[in-house]
Each structure stands twice: as structure tokens, then as C-alpha cells.
PDB file of C-alpha atoms and ligand atoms in Angstrom:
ATOM      1  CA  MET A   1      26.318 -13.999  -6.765  1.00  0.00           C
ATOM      2  CA  ARG A   2      24.965 -13.547  -3.372  1.00  0.00           C
ATOM      3  CA  ARG A   3      22.695 -10.440  -2.403  1.00  0.00           C
ATOM      4  CA  ALA A   4      20.914  -9.994   0.440  1.00  0.00           C
ATOM      5  CA  ILE A   5      18.318  -7.514   1.837  1.00  0.00           C
ATOM      6  CA  TYR A   6      18.989  -5.482   5.213  1.00  0.00           C
ATOM      7  CA  PRO A   7      15.609  -4.165   6.245  1.00  0.00           C
ATOM      8  CA  GLY A   8      14.488  -1.897   8.879  1.00  0.00           C
ATOM      9  CA  SER A   9      13.543   1.502  10.115  1.00  0.00           C
ATOM     10  CA  PHE A  10      16.627   3.225  10.229  1.00  0.00           C
ATOM     11  CA  ASP A  11      14.967   6.053  12.215  1.00  0.00           C
ATOM     12  CA  PRO A  12      18.116   6.811  12.756  1.00  0.00           C
ATOM     13  CA  MET A  13      20.578   4.358  11.988  1.00  0.00           C
ATOM     14  CA  THR A  14      23.183   3.308  14.879  1.00  0.00           C
ATOM     15  CA  ASN A  15      26.207   1.560  15.800  1.00  0.00           C
ATOM     16  CA  GLY A  16      24.646  -1.652  15.848  1.00  0.00           C
ATOM     17  CA  HIS A  17      23.279  -1.264  12.426  1.00  0.00           C
ATOM     18  CA  LEU A  18      26.664  -0.555  11.387  1.00  0.00           C
ATOM     19  CA  ASP A  19      27.901  -2.956  13.029  1.00  0.00           C
ATOM     20  CA  ILE A  20      25.766  -5.656  10.865  1.00  0.00           C
ATOM     21  CA  ILE A  21      25.962  -4.089   7.639  1.00  0.00           C
ATOM     22  CA  GLU A  22      29.775  -4.876   8.205  1.00  0.00           C
ATOM     23  CA  ARG A  23      29.488  -8.149   9.440  1.00  0.00           C
ATOM     24  CA  GLY A  24      27.108  -9.043   6.770  1.00  0.00           C
ATOM     25  CA  CYS A  25      29.288  -7.703   3.878  1.00  0.00           C
ATOM     26  CA  LYS A  26      31.694 -10.629   4.758  1.00  0.00           C
ATOM     27  CA  LEU A  27      28.763 -12.901   3.449  1.00  0.00           C
ATOM     28  CA  PHE A  28      27.279 -11.368   1.092  1.00  0.00           C
ATOM     29  CA  ASP A  29      28.252 -10.037  -2.583  1.00  0.00           C
ATOM     30  CA  GLU A  30      25.795  -7.371  -2.009  1.00  0.00           C
ATOM     31  CA  ILE A  31      23.435  -5.898   0.136  1.00  0.00           C
ATOM     32  CA  ILE A  32      20.648  -3.585  -0.345  1.00  0.00           C
ATOM     33  CA  ILE A  33      19.423  -1.517   3.052  1.00  0.00           C
ATOM     34  CA  ALA A  34      16.326  -1.209   2.588  1.00  0.00           C
ATOM     35  CA  ILE A  35      14.124   1.160   4.251  1.00  0.00           C
ATOM     36  CA  LEU A  36      10.491   0.446   5.452  1.00  0.00           C
ATOM     37  CA  VAL A  37       7.755   3.294   4.067  1.00  0.00           C
ATOM     38  CA  HIS A  38       5.487   2.959   7.279  1.00  0.00           C
ATOM     39  CA  PRO A  39       2.545   5.007   6.983  1.00  0.00           C
ATOM     40  CA  ASP A  40       1.250   5.032  10.235  1.00  0.00           C
ATOM     41  CA  LYS A  41       4.502   6.056  11.883  1.00  0.00           C
ATOM     42  CA  GLN A  42       5.777   9.445  12.749  1.00  0.00           C
ATOM     43  CA  PRO A  43       9.436   9.140  12.289  1.00  0.00           C
ATOM     44  CA  LEU A  44      12.043  11.690  13.327  1.00  0.00           C
ATOM     45  CA  PHE A  45      13.951  11.557   9.811  1.00  0.00           C
ATOM     46  CA  THR A  46      11.733  11.700   6.494  1.00  0.00           C
ATOM     47  CA  ILE A  47      12.483   8.799   4.028  1.00  0.00           C
ATOM     48  CA  ASP A  48      14.808  10.973   2.027  1.00  0.00           C
ATOM     49  CA  GLU A  49      16.654  12.006   5.022  1.00  0.00           C
ATOM     50  CA  ARG A  50      17.278   8.480   6.251  1.00  0.00           C
ATOM     51  CA  ARG A  51      18.144   7.270   2.780  1.00  0.00           C
ATOM     52  CA  GLU A  52      20.636  10.295   2.494  1.00  0.00           C
ATOM     53  CA  MET A  53      21.872   9.557   6.000  1.00  0.00           C
ATOM     54  CA  LEU A  54      22.487   5.519   4.980  1.00  0.00           C
ATOM     55  CA  LEU A  55      24.418   6.542   1.879  1.00  0.00           C
ATOM     56  CA  GLN A  56      26.725   8.946   3.348  1.00  0.00           C
ATOM     57  CA  VAL A  57      27.426   6.390   6.380  1.00  0.00           C
ATOM     58  CA  SER A  58      27.482   3.206   3.744  1.00  0.00           C
ATOM     59  CA  GLY A  59      30.091   5.186   1.605  1.00  0.00           C
ATOM     60  CA  GLU A  60      32.739   5.410   4.388  1.00  0.00           C
ATOM     61  CA  ILE A  61      32.294   1.440   5.173  1.00  0.00           C
ATOM     62  CA  ASN A  62      35.033  -1.003   4.541  1.00  0.00           C
ATOM     63  CA  SER A  63      32.769  -2.948   2.644  1.00  0.00           C
ATOM     64  CA  GLY A  64      35.535  -5.134   0.456  1.00  0.00           C
ATOM     65  CA  ALA A  65      33.919  -6.776  -2.545  1.00  0.00           C
ATOM     66  CA  CYS A  66      30.499  -6.242  -1.173  1.00  0.00           C
ATOM     67  CA  ALA A  67      28.411  -3.890  -2.836  1.00  0.00           C
ATOM     68  CA  LEU A  68      26.234  -1.827  -1.097  1.00  0.00           C
ATOM     69  CA  ARG A  69      23.134  -0.186  -2.083  1.00  0.00           C
ATOM     70  CA  VAL A  70      20.141   1.773  -0.303  1.00  0.00           C
ATOM     71  CA  ASP A  71      16.473   1.595  -1.117  1.00  0.00           C
ATOM     72  CA  SER A  72      13.134   1.803   0.280  1.00  0.00           C
ATOM     73  CA  PHE A  73      10.183  -0.004   0.319  1.00  0.00           C
ATOM     74  CA  GLN A  74       6.696  -0.504   0.905  1.00  0.00           C
ATOM     75  CA  GLY A  75       4.339  -3.514   1.459  1.00  0.00           C
ATOM     76  CA  LEU A  76       5.559  -7.109   2.145  1.00  0.00           C
ATOM     77  CA  LEU A  77       9.074  -7.533   2.506  1.00  0.00           C
ATOM     78  CA  VAL A  78       9.296 -10.914   1.135  1.00  0.00           C
ATOM     79  CA  GLU A  79       8.027  -9.472  -2.278  1.00  0.00           C
ATOM     80  CA  TYR A  80      10.604  -6.641  -2.340  1.00  0.00           C
ATOM     81  CA  ALA A  81      13.321  -9.223  -1.721  1.00  0.00           C
ATOM     82  CA  LEU A  82      12.076 -11.561  -4.471  1.00  0.00           C
ATOM     83  CA  ALA A  83      11.626  -8.683  -6.911  1.00  0.00           C
ATOM     84  CA  CYS A  84      15.400  -7.322  -5.972  1.00  0.00           C
ATOM     85  CA  GLY A  85      16.727 -11.132  -6.845  1.00  0.00           C
ATOM     86  CA  ALA A  86      17.646 -11.494  -2.968  1.00  0.00           C
ATOM     87  CA  ASP A  87      18.269 -15.195  -1.428  1.00  0.00           C
ATOM     88  CA  ALA A  88      18.325 -13.780   2.075  1.00  0.00           C
ATOM     89  CA  ILE A  89      17.384 -10.951   4.507  1.00  0.00           C
ATOM     90  CA  VAL A  90      19.417  -9.953   7.303  1.00  0.00           C
ATOM     91  CA  ARG A  91      18.292  -9.305  10.725  1.00  0.00           C
ATOM     92  CA  GLY A  92      20.497  -8.439  13.643  1.00  0.00           C
ATOM     93  CA  ILE A  93      19.603  -9.769  17.410  1.00  0.00           C
ATOM     94  CA  ARG A  94      21.000  -8.199  20.422  1.00  0.00           C
ATOM     95  CA  ALA A  95      19.460 -10.100  23.130  1.00  0.00           C
ATOM     96  CA  ILE A  96      16.859 -13.259  23.409  1.00  0.00           C
ATOM     97  CA  SER A  97      14.038 -10.581  23.739  1.00  0.00           C
ATOM     98  CA  ASP A  98      14.636  -9.856  20.019  1.00  0.00           C
ATOM     99  CA  TYR A  99      14.544 -13.488  19.307  1.00  0.00           C
ATOM    100  CA  GLU A 100      11.342 -14.082  19.978  1.00  0.00           C
ATOM    101  CA  TYR A 101       9.676 -11.521  17.393  1.00  0.00           C
ATOM    102  CA  GLU A 102      12.626 -11.915  14.988  1.00  0.00           C
ATOM    103  CA  LEU A 103      11.974 -15.705  15.145  1.00  0.00           C
ATOM    104  CA  GLN A 104       8.229 -14.857  14.594  1.00  0.00           C
ATOM    105  CA  MET A 105       9.046 -12.445  11.245  1.00  0.00           C
ATOM    106  CA  ALA A 106      11.530 -15.049   9.616  1.00  0.00           C
ATOM    107  CA  LEU A 107       8.856 -18.105  10.032  1.00  0.00           C
ATOM    108  CA  MET A 108       5.915 -16.072   8.625  1.00  0.00           C
ATOM    109  CA  ASN A 109       8.454 -14.679   5.759  1.00  0.00           C
ATOM    110  CA  ARG A 110       9.610 -18.380   4.814  1.00  0.00           C
ATOM    111  CA  ARG A 111       6.178 -19.156   4.926  1.00  0.00           C
ATOM    112  CA  LEU A 112       4.815 -16.478   2.191  1.00  0.00           C
ATOM    113  CA  GLU A 113       8.119 -17.220   0.347  1.00  0.00           C
ATOM    114  CA  PRO A 114      10.579 -20.301   1.273  1.00  0.00           C
ATOM    115  CA  ARG A 115      12.863 -18.907  -1.743  1.00  0.00           C
ATOM    116  CA  ILE A 116      13.739 -16.270   1.071  1.00  0.00           C
ATOM    117  CA  GLU A 117      16.540 -17.259   4.018  1.00  0.00           C
ATOM    118  CA  THR A 118      16.633 -15.247   7.093  1.00  0.00           C
ATOM    119  CA  VAL A 119      20.370 -14.718   8.376  1.00  0.00           C
ATOM    120  CA  PHE A 120      20.521 -13.635  12.049  1.00  0.00           C
ATOM    121  CA  MET A 121      23.565 -11.860  12.982  1.00  0.00           C
ATOM    122  CA  MET A 122      24.887 -10.898  16.251  1.00  0.00           C
ATOM    123  CA  PRO A 123      26.217  -7.315  16.449  1.00  0.00           C
ATOM    124  CA  HIS A 124      29.210  -6.224  18.943  1.00  0.00           C
ATOM    125  CA  GLU A 125      28.238  -6.892  22.484  1.00  0.00           C
ATOM    126  CA  ASP A 126      28.710  -3.063  23.295  1.00  0.00           C
ATOM    127  CA  TYR A 127      25.438  -2.462  20.968  1.00  0.00           C
ATOM    128  CA  SER A 128      23.285  -5.048  22.657  1.00  0.00           C
ATOM    129  CA  TYR A 129      21.817  -2.439  24.089  1.00  0.00           C
ATOM    130  CA  VAL A 130      21.526  -0.025  21.572  1.00  0.00           C
ATOM    131  CA  SER A 131      18.215   0.807  19.436  1.00  0.00           C
ATOM    132  CA  SER A 132      16.926   3.803  17.389  1.00  0.00           C
ATOM    133  CA  ARG A 133      14.394   4.109  20.006  1.00  0.00           C
ATOM    134  CA  LEU A 134      16.458   4.718  22.792  1.00  0.00           C
ATOM    135  CA  VAL A 135      19.096   6.528  21.302  1.00  0.00           C
ATOM    136  CA  LYS A 136      16.097   9.067  19.961  1.00  0.00           C
ATOM    137  CA  GLU A 137      14.446   9.323  23.310  1.00  0.00           C
ATOM    138  CA  VAL A 138      17.904   9.775  25.386  1.00  0.00           C
ATOM    139  CA  PHE A 139      19.097  12.384  23.190  1.00  0.00           C
ATOM    140  CA  GLN A 140      15.537  14.323  22.700  1.00  0.00           C
ATOM    141  CA  LEU A 141      16.000  14.406  26.836  1.00  0.00           C
ATOM    142  CA  GLY A 142      19.600  15.871  26.911  1.00  0.00           C
ATOM    143  CA  GLY A 143      21.627  12.896  27.216  1.00  0.00           C
ATOM    144  CA  SER A 144      24.645  12.063  25.712  1.00  0.00           C
ATOM    145  CA  ILE A 145      24.540   9.140  22.738  1.00  0.00           C
ATOM    146  CA  ASP A 146      28.537   9.295  22.106  1.00  0.00           C
ATOM    147  CA  GLY A 147      29.761   6.529  20.371  1.00  0.00           C
ATOM    148  CA  LEU A 148      26.043   4.917  19.742  1.00  0.00           C
ATOM    149  CA  VAL A 149      25.645   6.212  16.200  1.00  0.00           C
ATOM    150  CA  PRO A 150      28.065   7.053  13.767  1.00  0.00           C
ATOM    151  CA  ALA A 151      29.663  10.459  13.489  1.00  0.00           C
ATOM    152  CA  PRO A 152      27.523  11.972  10.817  1.00  0.00           C
ATOM    153  CA  ILE A 153      24.088  10.794  12.127  1.00  0.00           C
ATOM    154  CA  LEU A 154      24.799  12.742  15.399  1.00  0.00           C
ATOM    155  CA  GLU A 155      25.084  15.563  13.465  1.00  0.00           C
ATOM    156  CA  ARG A 156      22.281  15.027  11.522  1.00  0.00           C
ATOM    157  CA  MET A 157      20.142  14.759  15.211  1.00  0.00           C
ATOM    158  CA  LYS A 158      21.766  17.987  16.811  1.00  0.00           C
ATOM    159  CA  GLN A 159      20.569  19.716  13.453  1.00  0.00           C
ATOM    160  CA  LYS A 160      17.401  18.147  13.617  1.00  0.00           C
ATOM    161  CA  LEU A 161      16.632  18.539  17.585  1.00  0.00           C
ATOM    162  CA  ASN A 162      18.470  22.196  17.486  1.00  0.00           C
ATOM    163  CA  LYS A 163      20.999  20.880  19.835  1.00  0.00           C
ATOM    164  CA  ALA A 164      23.984  22.189  17.915  1.00  0.00           C
TER     165      ALA A 164
HETATM  166  O1  PNS B 201      13.882  -1.875  11.636  1.00  0.00           O
HETATM  167  P1  PNS B 201      12.381  -2.385  12.227  1.00  0.00           P
HETATM  168  O2  PNS B 201      11.508  -1.681  12.624  1.00  0.00           O
HETATM  169  O3  PNS B 201      12.470  -3.580  13.618  1.00  0.00           O
HETATM  170  O4  PNS B 201      12.106  -3.399  10.824  1.00  0.00           O
HETATM  171  C1  PNS B 201      10.840  -4.214  10.844  1.00  0.00           C
HETATM  172  C2  PNS B 201      11.093  -4.597   9.586  1.00  0.00           C
HETATM  173  C3  PNS B 201      10.738  -3.498   8.494  1.00  0.00           C
HETATM  174  C4  PNS B 201      12.186  -5.670   9.172  1.00  0.00           C
HETATM  175  C5  PNS B 201       8.854  -5.196   9.571  1.00  0.00           C
HETATM  176  O5  PNS B 201       8.110  -4.463   9.924  1.00  0.00           O
HETATM  177  C6  PNS B 201       8.635  -5.583   7.938  1.00  0.00           C
HETATM  178  O6  PNS B 201       9.386  -6.186   7.308  1.00  0.00           O
HETATM  179  N1  PNS B 201       8.125  -4.916   7.638  1.00  0.00           N
HETATM  180  C7  PNS B 201       7.625  -4.756   5.995  1.00  0.00           C
HETATM  181  C8  PNS B 201       6.284  -5.620   5.951  1.00  0.00           C
HETATM  182  C9  PNS B 201       6.582  -7.413   5.961  1.00  0.00           C
HETATM  183  O7  PNS B 201       6.546  -7.468   5.393  1.00  0.00           O
HETATM  184  N2  PNS B 201       5.432  -7.607   7.215  1.00  0.00           N
HETATM  185  C10 PNS B 201       5.325  -9.033   7.753  1.00  0.00           C
HETATM  186  C11 PNS B 201       6.760  -9.357   8.302  1.00  0.00           C
HETATM  187  S1  PNS B 201       6.566 -11.001   9.107  1.00  0.00           S
END
């Protein structure tokens, strides 16, 4: 039984996140998509809204034999991962610019908890420039984000920002 945590802010989930989850399903028996509860950040969507959206979208993923769960966590990721009985943390790497920060986190996490491995996965190149931050900014300024987020997420963004 191989269990992985896929942690992130998911504010909101993008097609890049979706792509990584689909790829992770080929490697793991269970993936827990874990939303970080970040008390200092001002998110667009609440934790409950993000959980709902992730549940909705993950329910439509063809995950094969891999079970998908959605959860949220506070505090150290490795402590959460250990408490879940996870073997690995999955992180998506879009470009070299991601790599430096992700390597730092992976090595720090390994120092904190050597039993948890970090697995880096590359999303499809179509999503190599897609981030939650840019998606929000472009949408808030009236630009199109069609094809960059799952359809239900686009709907939720329209509702949230009264752009229906
Ligand atoms: O989607 P994000 O915002 O890039 O995800 C970052 C995340 C949640 C993976 C990272 O901030 C994290 O793990 N936070 C939990 C606190 C923690 O463990 N910090 C030490 C990391 S070395």
C-alpha cells in the first residue's frame, strides 16, 4: 500500500494540479490532496470552499485503482504526512525556477523526517506556466483562463468574483 500526500494551497486548483494528481495515481495506491491552512494568508477561497472544489474535481478524475482523498492540515507537513501513514510527498515541478525552492523544501523535510520521500513530478508542458497566483490575477483583470482550470473551478471563480 503506497500512500502519498499532495500538499498545496490550491487557491484555486488549476489544470496543472489536476495533471499531477492524474500522474500520481499511476504511482500510488492512495493520494491525499492536503490543503495547507495558512493563518497569515488572505486566500480567495476558504478552506471549505477549496475542499469542496477539490472533492468535486477529484471525483471526476479517472484515478484507476488509486483512492483519492481530500483533507486539510496545519503545522509541519512531514508531521501530518507521518500521522497519515504516508510514504511520500508529491510536488509538481514546472520549470527550473520551481526546482530551487522545491529542493530546499524536500531536503528540509527529509532532514525533519527521513522516512518520508519527496517525489517530484513534471506536469504536461501545456501547464508549465500555469500557477494559481497568475490564474487569479488574469481572471480578476478580465483575461481568459479557459483551459487553465477545470470547468467547475472556472464556474466557482465567476461566482466568487461576480463575473458570471
Ligand atoms: O501550493 P504551495 O503554496 O506551493 O504549497 C506549499 C506547501 C503547502 C507545500 C508548503 O508551504 C508546506 O509544506 N507548508 C507546511 C509547513 C511546513 O511543513 N513547512 C516546512 C517546509 S520545509
